């Protein structure tokens, strides 16, 4: 997790300059406030990318035919200049109101529509630059799990338990960016049951996925839980089993106790130090696992 | 700024930068006719022209509000950034770090700086960012139909708003206690003083705050209101007559003629600000005295204008950093990316 956080640190600047948009990198309180063991940080493996920038000589070469929001390359990203560029045609005004391709003020409806379409193209382009998800596949998987961030270790352990104790083989994809990349498209098309595991009350990622992939809405099942403690394999496993529907259309046996189990977990969660311990131990193991799987993926 | 002499064939109205006043203009204003902000925009154009500033060496910044719309109305050839509400100081700090050879001019309002942007306002003061920070202060949120702002005086009664129950924020006091190095107050109805203060502010090497009372002709221009033309004209108490003298020999003579009755302050670029004291013995380098006169003017219901405080000795933000001559925004990977061995050092630090 830590080395990935470091990597996302420098990558976020690259992406921000390439896509010309702010990039948010959510971290985790658990990482910020506690000591963790991490894989060593890695030196950036690609050259720096400052994106589409025009200096004085570039503007001269273009004979001034330059517009801040002109989509010359069809990818929705215009060329920009830095303040301090001395070419008299280099400057532009970044305004909070409607503007044309040359950054000039306008209230023209068609110009506004064109600009909105350009931003849509830019969002598509962004998918090529943001980090792809991490896959933890299992041979013979029949259902999918989607999670993100620091729940990874708990999900990996639950994946193991579901296979060993319930005979349920799962394919796990850890999403690493929004907008979603083509790997996410493919994963959603692959399974008719996908559990979206996340540490919050409302199932926020589940909601985003529903918006982006309405065609798979019935396949996406929210497994959301947040009691202020790090994710544990127990709630991931029980949450999935509670919503899992067998091929014959019946919910799994464990699911009949679904409500009671879910309640128990909620009640126990706050005071039970047992649960805390239970959660912490496997996390260590799983980190090792995730490291190795992450490594293989990177290669 | 440039010291280049006019070239042969330059039009008679060209300044030392070889530019005419038109080169400093912006788009036509969309603010109300008679708005104090328009008068300030005009003085910015004149001050820049008279100071021979090259527009490409200036970056304009603003936040949100009527005031913040105004950078569109001057210096069309300069880069400009209309930022988020109250966030102009951090955008300006970043851009001026990106190329520290540039001069920043920020235009904000009382809503933008004294409410949502108060935190940013205070910190840009204490950091002494090299920029002119203008607050076009009208006491109301004109863009959203005239609600009271944080600088509106207590008891101000406005149609549709009722009576303001709160004490006002004094922009100059806030700037001063936050260690600003140039603090001035002016009145949009006194364009000459606005222009001279602007010139001195542009010559200042650090943060220069100009709180300019700028009446809102639509929502806050009642005769008895602090931020109105009528009240300002009747109650303005200039601290001094201020003249800015560019670093040019022939004008230095004028300075000598006035010697003895004036206070002269040398700016870092060799220019001189001449302060002809109206109140005997007012010392612009005395922070305590500045606070005292502000307090006094509040009690006596005066609109005290002029240069309240000036400190030319404090280093500006950039000079606290050992920056290379090349602007940071032009540095390449070879300049910026640490050697490969650095990552091992970082990893080693963690054990």
XYZ file of C-alpha atoms in Angstrom:
650
model
C 0.000 0.000 0.000
C 2.724 2.446 0.989
C 4.858 1.984 -2.067
C 1.743 2.399 -4.168
C 0.907 5.607 -2.316
C 4.414 6.864 -3.097
C 4.090 5.859 -6.738
C 0.696 7.548 -7.015
C 2.290 10.647 -5.511
C 4.567 11.318 -8.476
C 2.179 9.802 -10.996
C -0.598 12.129 -9.938
C 1.524 15.116 -11.019
C 2.165 13.496 -14.392
C -1.530 12.798 -14.890
C -2.525 16.274 -13.688
C -0.233 17.923 -16.243
C -1.163 15.547 -19.050
C -4.923 15.755 -18.541
C -4.776 19.342 -17.216
C -7.044 18.603 -14.316
C -6.669 18.263 -10.543
C -5.980 14.706 -9.385
C -7.142 13.495 -5.987
C -5.222 10.703 -4.293
C -7.248 9.436 -1.329
C -5.067 7.843 1.301
C -6.160 6.062 4.466
C -6.100 7.144 8.094
C -4.753 3.703 8.925
C -1.704 4.456 6.779
C -1.296 8.003 7.973
C -1.334 7.283 11.684
C 0.162 3.833 12.124
C 3.506 2.226 11.412
C 3.465 -0.238 8.551
C 5.932 -2.431 6.761
C 6.173 -1.604 3.102
C 7.869 -2.787 -0.006
C 10.692 -0.317 -0.771
C 9.729 2.685 -2.871
C 10.642 2.420 -6.528
C 12.356 5.012 -8.699
C 10.008 6.373 -11.384
C 10.237 4.124 -14.414
C 9.109 6.677 -16.993
C 10.370 10.130 -17.998
C 8.615 13.195 -16.603
C 5.544 14.245 -18.536
C 4.637 17.925 -18.531
C 1.829 17.431 -21.008
C 1.008 19.750 -23.868
C 3.016 22.925 -23.322
C 3.918 25.621 -25.828
C 6.962 27.825 -25.329
C 7.762 31.044 -27.243
C 9.308 29.267 -30.225
C 6.351 26.883 -30.532
C 3.930 29.789 -30.770
C 6.215 31.412 -33.302
C 6.231 28.160 -35.340
C 2.451 28.045 -35.193
C 2.425 31.653 -36.422
C 0.159 32.520 -33.545
C -2.540 30.063 -34.635
C -3.122 28.856 -31.137
C -6.148 28.641 -28.855
C -6.047 27.526 -25.258
C -9.090 25.256 -25.637
C -8.643 24.255 -29.279
C -8.827 20.468 -29.553
C -6.176 20.047 -32.232
C -5.461 16.387 -31.499
C -9.040 15.244 -30.951
C -8.289 14.006 -27.440
C -10.071 16.869 -25.718
C -6.865 18.379 -24.346
C -5.781 21.811 -25.519
C -2.231 23.150 -25.543
C -1.263 25.533 -22.783
C 1.336 28.191 -22.109
C 2.911 29.140 -18.794
C 2.732 32.627 -17.286
C 6.098 34.171 -18.068
C 5.929 33.212 -21.734
C 7.038 36.417 -23.447
C 5.340 35.850 -26.795
C 2.615 38.516 -27.158
C 0.149 35.837 -28.317
C 0.910 33.428 -25.481
C -1.227 34.840 -22.704
C -4.793 33.919 -21.975
C -7.315 34.514 -19.223
C -8.568 31.542 -17.204
C -12.118 32.570 -16.490
C -14.911 31.085 -14.450
C -17.480 31.888 -17.108
C -18.304 30.607 -20.595
C -15.417 30.897 -23.019
C -14.591 29.992 -26.584
C -11.661 27.958 -27.909
C -9.470 31.036 -27.628
C -10.383 31.617 -23.961
C -12.468 34.646 -24.851
C -15.682 35.375 -22.980
C -18.824 34.195 -24.723
C -22.429 33.339 -23.945
C -22.908 31.540 -27.283
C -24.856 28.328 -26.622
C -23.256 26.321 -29.437
C -19.766 27.238 -28.204
C -20.727 26.120 -24.709
C -22.014 22.801 -26.024
C -18.820 22.218 -28.005
C -16.756 22.850 -24.917
C -18.794 20.395 -22.857
C -18.311 17.780 -25.591
C -14.592 18.443 -25.560
C -14.498 17.829 -21.803
C -16.295 14.538 -22.375
C -13.607 13.540 -24.880
C -10.989 14.561 -22.351
C -12.560 12.303 -19.754
C -12.282 9.423 -22.231
C -8.634 10.295 -22.866
C -7.985 10.301 -19.122
C -8.755 6.573 -18.994
C -5.548 5.914 -20.913
C -3.430 7.616 -18.283
C -4.947 6.658 -14.932
C -3.746 3.511 -13.108
C -5.400 0.267 -14.225
C -6.930 -2.015 -11.590
C -5.019 -4.819 -9.846
C -6.375 -8.290 -10.584
C -6.333 -11.178 -8.120
C -7.841 -13.911 -10.227
C -8.755 -17.452 -9.238
C -9.074 -20.330 -11.663
C -12.694 -21.386 -12.139
C -14.089 -18.221 -10.557
C -17.859 -17.840 -10.881
C -18.357 -14.468 -9.221
C -16.466 -11.203 -9.031
C -15.403 -8.983 -6.163
C -14.629 -5.302 -6.586
C -12.875 -3.371 -3.829
C -10.428 -0.487 -3.534
C -7.766 0.854 -1.224
C -6.835 -0.696 2.070
C -9.597 -3.331 2.145
C -7.396 -5.340 -0.213
C -5.789 -7.513 2.452
C -9.123 -8.421 4.042
C -10.615 -9.241 0.661
C -7.674 -11.458 -0.248
C -8.129 -13.417 2.949
C -11.895 -13.647 2.468
C -11.268 -14.850 -1.075
C -9.179 -17.690 0.356
C -11.793 -18.530 3.013
C -14.697 -18.489 0.568
C -12.859 -20.985 -1.604
C -11.630 -23.253 1.224
C -14.732 -23.210 3.416
C -17.601 -22.589 1.004
C -16.285 -23.766 -2.331
C -16.910 -20.341 -3.830
C -14.234 -19.285 -6.273
C -13.959 -15.550 -6.817
C -12.206 -13.134 -9.100
C -11.042 -9.989 -7.316
C -10.393 -6.646 -8.984
C -9.024 -3.760 -6.961
C -10.026 -0.539 -8.688
C -7.331 2.125 -8.593
C -8.876 5.033 -10.431
C -11.956 6.874 -11.533
C -12.661 7.290 -14.461
C -12.778 3.526 -14.915
C -10.443 1.906 -17.410
C -11.241 -0.745 -20.019
C -10.231 -3.508 -17.567
C -13.182 -2.474 -15.410
C -15.515 -2.618 -18.435
C -14.336 -6.169 -19.158
C -14.632 -7.344 -15.558
C -18.203 -6.113 -15.240
C -19.197 -7.840 -18.466
C -17.726 -11.128 -17.258
C -19.768 -12.031 -14.148
C -23.453 -11.959 -13.355
C -22.725 -11.578 -9.656
C -20.226 -8.962 -8.570
C -19.821 -7.918 -4.947
C -18.674 -4.367 -4.374
C -16.868 -4.468 -1.034
C -16.141 -1.191 0.667
C -15.687 0.444 4.047
C -18.476 2.963 4.292
C -22.148 3.057 5.188
C -23.767 3.789 1.852
C -21.808 1.775 -0.670
C -20.361 4.788 -2.425
C -18.330 2.937 -5.061
C -21.339 0.722 -5.716
C -23.336 3.872 -6.441
C -20.697 5.238 -8.790
C -20.571 1.922 -10.632
C -24.368 1.888 -10.940
C -24.230 5.311 -12.531
C -21.451 4.427 -14.939
C -22.619 0.887 -15.762
C -26.413 0.964 -15.492
C -26.624 -2.063 -17.800
C -25.072 -4.250 -15.081
C -27.085 -2.777 -12.221
C -28.766 -6.062 -11.259
C -25.407 -7.875 -11.109
C -23.762 -5.420 -8.744
C -24.288 -6.151 -5.069
C -23.177 -3.776 -2.391
C -21.211 -5.166 0.541
C -20.653 -2.035 2.544
C -19.625 -1.863 6.162
C -17.817 0.653 8.265
C -17.378 0.470 12.031
C -14.249 2.589 12.263
C -11.992 -0.476 12.428
C -9.754 -1.776 9.646
C -11.568 -4.147 7.271
C -11.671 -7.758 8.424
C -11.951 -10.919 6.351
C -14.942 -11.884 8.481
C -17.248 -9.103 7.373
C -16.086 -9.343 3.786
C -16.813 -13.095 3.777
C -20.142 -12.841 5.605
C -21.245 -9.853 3.609
C -20.613 -11.682 0.353
C -22.303 -14.881 1.521
C -25.355 -12.929 2.643
C -25.916 -11.663 -0.884
C -24.624 -14.601 -2.887
C -27.214 -16.394 -5.014
C -26.428 -19.963 -6.093
C -26.746 -20.981 -9.711
C -30.135 -22.646 -8.921
C -31.483 -19.277 -7.901
C -31.508 -20.000 -4.185
C -29.446 -17.971 -1.822
C -26.716 -19.874 -0.075
C -27.576 -21.573 3.236
C -25.575 -19.065 5.192
C -27.594 -16.366 3.603
C -30.774 -17.426 5.419
C -29.143 -16.111 8.583
C -28.135 -13.032 6.663
C -29.869 -10.394 8.705
C -29.023 -11.860 12.062
C -25.365 -12.234 11.113
C -25.087 -8.762 9.794
C -26.621 -7.365 12.956
C -24.354 -9.401 15.163
C -21.315 -8.077 13.410
C -22.522 -4.532 13.759
C -23.243 -4.907 17.428
C -20.082 -6.732 18.258
C -17.869 -4.540 16.213
C -17.363 -1.596 18.522
C -16.597 -3.242 21.848
C -15.148 -6.570 20.705
C -11.419 -6.338 20.869
C -11.504 -9.890 19.619
C -12.725 -8.722 16.275
C -9.989 -6.154 16.194
C -7.341 -8.760 16.818
C -8.983 -11.003 14.319
C -8.758 -8.202 11.809
C -5.200 -7.268 12.458
C -3.515 -10.641 12.271
C -4.593 -11.586 8.797
C -3.816 -8.129 7.526
C -0.124 -8.746 7.985
C -0.308 -12.018 6.105
C -2.344 -10.498 3.371
C 0.057 -7.652 2.855
C 2.709 -10.180 1.963
C 0.243 -11.777 -0.413
C -0.689 -8.543 -2.016
C 2.927 -7.685 -2.456
C 3.653 -10.803 -4.384
C 0.543 -10.549 -6.470
C 1.164 -6.912 -7.122
C 4.663 -7.719 -8.215
C 3.569 -10.367 -10.646
C 1.021 -7.985 -12.075
C 3.570 -5.249 -12.514
C 5.753 -7.532 -14.557
C 9.721 47.152 -16.205
C 12.401 48.007 -18.665
C 14.990 50.743 -18.904
C 15.131 50.630 -22.695
C 15.079 54.030 -24.319
C 12.382 54.828 -26.866
C 13.350 53.654 -30.326
C 13.388 55.928 -33.349
C 9.980 56.081 -34.909
C 8.138 55.231 -31.716
C 4.830 57.072 -31.532
C 4.919 60.132 -29.345
C 2.495 58.626 -26.851
C 4.633 55.553 -26.293
C 6.160 54.998 -22.881
C 9.690 53.761 -22.200
C 8.572 50.197 -22.893
C 7.579 51.370 -26.377
C 3.911 50.781 -25.653
C 0.892 52.991 -25.936
C -1.829 53.194 -23.330
C -3.998 50.960 -25.508
C -1.538 48.136 -24.920
C -2.597 48.179 -21.267
C -6.333 48.154 -21.775
C -8.708 45.271 -21.324
C -12.189 44.407 -22.499
C -15.061 46.857 -21.980
C -16.378 46.648 -18.429
C -19.648 44.834 -17.785
C -19.940 46.290 -14.272
C -22.534 48.957 -13.456
C -21.942 52.447 -14.754
C -20.381 54.518 -11.992
C -18.998 51.490 -10.136
C -15.890 52.408 -8.182
C -14.190 49.300 -9.568
C -14.142 50.772 -13.088
C -12.307 53.821 -11.835
C -9.731 51.563 -10.155
C -9.249 49.538 -13.377
C -8.547 52.793 -15.198
C -5.941 53.793 -12.621
C -4.289 50.376 -12.919
C -4.006 50.932 -16.691
C -2.527 54.391 -16.191
C -0.135 53.340 -13.437
C 1.173 50.395 -15.482
C 1.580 52.604 -18.549
C 3.357 55.338 -16.642
C 5.615 52.813 -14.941
C 6.613 51.299 -18.306
C 5.608 47.831 -17.202
C 5.693 45.178 -19.932
C 2.294 43.420 -19.767
C 3.862 39.996 -20.430
C 5.770 40.400 -17.148
C 2.583 40.711 -15.115
C 0.078 38.078 -14.000
C -3.416 39.078 -12.925
C -5.289 37.154 -10.279
C -8.714 37.352 -8.755
C -11.239 35.383 -6.791
C -15.008 35.674 -7.139
C -17.175 38.764 -7.022
C -17.748 42.018 -8.895
C -14.211 43.067 -7.977
C -12.837 39.791 -9.234
C -14.406 40.291 -12.639
C -12.347 43.416 -13.159
C -9.014 41.858 -14.268
C -10.768 41.298 -17.605
C -10.982 45.083 -17.949
C -7.260 45.841 -17.893
C -4.014 44.379 -19.269
C -5.351 42.141 -22.028
C -1.829 41.105 -22.898
C -1.119 39.656 -19.463
C -1.894 36.180 -18.233
C -4.887 36.119 -15.905
C -6.536 33.670 -13.580
C -10.019 34.037 -12.182
C -9.726 31.571 -9.310
C -12.118 30.124 -6.751
C -13.861 32.284 -4.141
C -11.301 33.486 -1.606
C -8.540 31.310 -3.080
C -6.714 33.915 -5.105
C -3.744 34.132 -2.689
C -2.749 30.491 -3.062
C -3.119 30.545 -6.862
C -0.991 33.699 -6.942
C 1.631 32.244 -4.611
C 1.949 29.172 -6.830
C 2.127 31.064 -10.111
C 4.640 33.563 -8.763
C 6.800 30.695 -7.552
C 6.519 29.191 -11.037
C 8.249 32.256 -12.437
C 9.526 34.652 -9.817
C 10.510 37.251 -12.400
C 6.835 38.071 -12.775
C 4.939 40.717 -10.889
C 1.559 39.730 -9.505
C -1.475 41.948 -9.295
C -4.471 40.540 -7.486
C -7.897 42.102 -7.353
C -10.201 40.891 -4.643
C -13.194 42.239 -2.794
C -14.385 42.531 0.764
C -16.512 39.405 0.370
C -13.702 37.458 -1.265
C -10.955 38.467 1.178
C -12.681 39.321 4.457
C -15.023 36.323 4.662
C -14.427 33.122 2.685
C -10.822 34.030 1.904
C -9.784 35.415 5.287
C -7.455 32.492 6.025
C -5.686 32.820 2.699
C -5.552 36.603 3.046
C -3.758 36.380 6.395
C -1.178 33.894 5.163
C -0.308 35.687 1.948
C 0.449 38.703 4.188
C 2.791 36.887 6.526
C 4.563 35.189 3.632
C 5.235 38.545 1.975
C 4.440 37.311 -1.534
C 5.699 39.760 -4.131
C 2.404 41.097 -5.405
C -0.031 43.976 -5.283
C -3.161 42.902 -3.443
C -6.093 45.227 -4.126
C -9.321 44.941 -2.192
C -12.130 46.778 -3.922
C -14.116 47.328 -0.780
C -17.808 48.240 -1.053
C -19.294 46.616 2.043
C -21.758 44.462 0.111
C -21.983 41.370 -2.057
C -22.926 43.206 -5.232
C -22.810 40.177 -7.521
C -25.504 38.416 -5.485
C -27.757 41.466 -5.032
C -26.314 43.352 -2.120
C -26.107 41.292 1.073
C -23.923 42.800 3.833
C -20.266 41.823 3.671
C -17.887 41.527 6.602
C -16.637 45.097 6.114
C -20.086 46.717 6.296
C -20.334 49.048 9.265
C -22.521 48.126 12.232
C -25.947 49.689 11.990
C -25.842 50.112 8.201
C -29.405 49.928 6.972
C -30.058 48.740 3.435
C -33.297 48.295 1.588
C -34.192 44.570 1.518
C -31.319 43.687 3.893
C -32.390 45.380 7.107
C -29.826 46.548 9.618
C -26.344 45.100 9.900
C -25.896 43.876 13.504
C -22.180 43.026 13.332
C -18.939 44.896 13.809
C -16.922 45.377 10.601
C -13.604 43.793 9.679
C -10.943 46.419 9.002
C -8.872 45.143 6.058
C -5.873 47.374 6.801
C -5.750 46.379 10.462
C -5.962 42.719 9.523
C -3.142 43.158 7.018
C -1.008 45.052 9.493
C -1.346 42.569 12.352
C -0.526 39.789 9.880
C 2.814 41.470 9.188
C 2.086 42.913 5.758
C 4.945 45.132 4.581
C 2.919 47.721 2.619
C -0.528 48.749 3.831
C -2.516 51.566 2.282
C -6.093 52.722 2.119
C -7.612 54.818 -0.597
C -10.932 55.855 -2.050
C -12.057 55.198 -5.624
C -13.327 58.796 -5.700
C -9.726 60.005 -5.320
C -8.134 58.637 -8.519
C -4.878 60.556 -8.212
C -4.131 59.043 -4.838
C -5.189 55.590 -6.083
C -2.745 55.899 -8.970
C 0.192 57.083 -6.865
C -0.407 54.372 -4.282
C -0.626 51.787 -7.079
C 2.722 52.903 -8.436
C 4.336 52.718 -5.010
C 2.747 49.299 -4.520
C 4.123 48.067 -7.850
C 7.588 49.250 -6.864
C 7.353 47.493 -3.495
C 9.295 44.278 -3.137
C 6.778 42.195 -1.212
C 3.077 42.169 -0.447
C 1.395 45.533 -1.017
C -2.155 45.772 0.280
C -4.427 48.450 -1.085
C -7.801 48.654 0.601
C -9.731 50.865 -1.781
C -13.178 51.998 -0.663
C -15.132 51.530 -3.865
C -18.810 52.474 -3.690
C -21.417 50.079 -5.037
C -23.735 52.398 -6.973
C -26.477 49.779 -7.110
C -26.636 48.429 -3.577
C -24.640 50.594 -1.170
C -24.329 54.234 -2.124
C -26.573 55.955 0.422
C -25.188 59.298 1.521
C -24.711 58.159 5.108
C -22.954 54.869 4.254
C -19.240 54.492 4.890
C -18.712 52.925 1.464
C -20.531 55.643 -0.511
C -19.188 58.412 -2.737
C -20.870 61.176 -0.751
C -19.679 59.948 2.628
C -16.170 59.279 1.330
C -15.887 62.756 -0.196
C -17.028 64.409 3.051
C -15.067 62.296 5.476
C -11.842 61.487 3.665
C -8.795 62.398 5.754
C -5.658 61.830 3.681
C -2.624 61.081 5.834
C -0.238 62.542 3.327
C 0.123 63.633 -0.257
C 1.859 60.847 -2.013
C 3.960 61.000 -5.160
C 5.804 58.203 -6.808
C 9.066 59.135 -8.494
C 10.455 56.677 -11.026
C 14.187 56.026 -10.991
C 15.003 58.664 -13.590
C 17.416 61.528 -13.151
C 15.390 64.458 -14.414
C 12.610 63.788 -11.968
C 15.062 63.442 -9.106
C 15.355 67.249 -9.215
C 11.752 67.574 -8.221
C 12.540 65.443 -5.230
C 15.292 67.765 -4.175
C 13.052 70.775 -4.431
C 10.639 69.279 -1.963
C 13.321 68.268 0.488
C 12.837 69.343 4.035
C 9.086 69.073 4.174
C 8.661 65.553 2.927
C 9.422 62.006 3.900
C 11.111 60.017 1.173
C 11.185 56.273 1.026
C 13.572 54.523 -1.337
C 12.103 51.466 -3.014
C 14.232 48.466 -3.972
C 14.234 49.382 -7.673
C 15.742 52.800 -7.036
C 12.471 54.661 -7.245
C 11.322 57.009 -4.515
C 7.991 57.393 -2.823
C 7.507 60.910 -1.554
C 5.104 61.320 1.330
C 4.137 64.840 2.151
C 2.769 64.590 5.626
C -0.518 66.237 6.366
C -0.496 65.078 9.933
C 2.739 66.288 11.472
C 5.285 63.622 12.055
C 3.382 60.572 10.829
C 5.940 57.818 10.454
C 5.033 55.115 7.922
C 7.642 52.757 9.356
C 5.943 52.630 12.753
C 3.464 49.798 12.987
C 2.211 50.828 16.372
C 1.539 54.330 15.103
C -0.332 52.917 12.094
C -2.611 50.953 14.409
C -3.139 54.029 16.547
C -4.212 56.262 13.654
C -6.555 53.572 12.365
C -8.149 53.230 15.763
C -8.440 56.998 15.996
C -10.063 57.318 12.595
C -12.580 54.624 13.490
C -13.566 56.495 16.641
C -13.834 59.828 14.847
C -15.640 58.457 11.829
C -12.923 59.460 9.365
C -12.052 57.697 6.167
C -8.307 57.753 6.697
C -6.480 57.317 3.394
C -2.863 57.143 2.333
C 0.132 54.954 2.982
C -0.364 53.637 6.490
C 2.641 51.395 6.784
C 5.727 50.541 4.766
C 8.636 48.265 5.522
C 11.160 47.898 2.713
C 13.585 45.811 4.755
C 11.765 42.480 5.036
C 12.682 39.805 2.488
C 9.900 38.750 0.148
C 8.757 35.128 -0.094
C 10.969 34.134 -3.006
C 14.162 35.556 -1.561
C 13.806 33.150 1.377
C 14.406 30.315 -1.074
C 17.594 29.669 -2.891
C 16.020 29.492 -6.338
C 17.859 29.138 -9.627
C 17.617 31.934 -12.143
C 15.586 29.831 -14.594
C 11.885 30.029 -13.749
C 10.733 26.865 -11.996
C 8.074 26.324 -14.654
C 10.808 26.004 -17.281
C 12.953 23.448 -15.498
C 13.307 20.085 -17.190
C 13.571 16.536 -15.934
C 17.365 16.796 -15.863
C 17.080 19.744 -13.467
C 14.301 18.382 -11.340
C 14.444 14.634 -10.898
C 16.814 13.504 -8.144
C 19.470 10.960 -8.954
C 18.502 7.282 -8.862
C 20.572 6.796 -5.706
C 18.204 9.126 -3.855
C 15.446 6.542 -3.730
C 17.769 4.172 -1.841
C 18.511 6.916 0.658
C 14.795 7.547 1.131
C 14.143 3.843 1.623
C 17.062 3.592 4.054
C 15.641 6.485 6.079
C 12.585 4.454 6.892
C 14.369 1.823 8.962
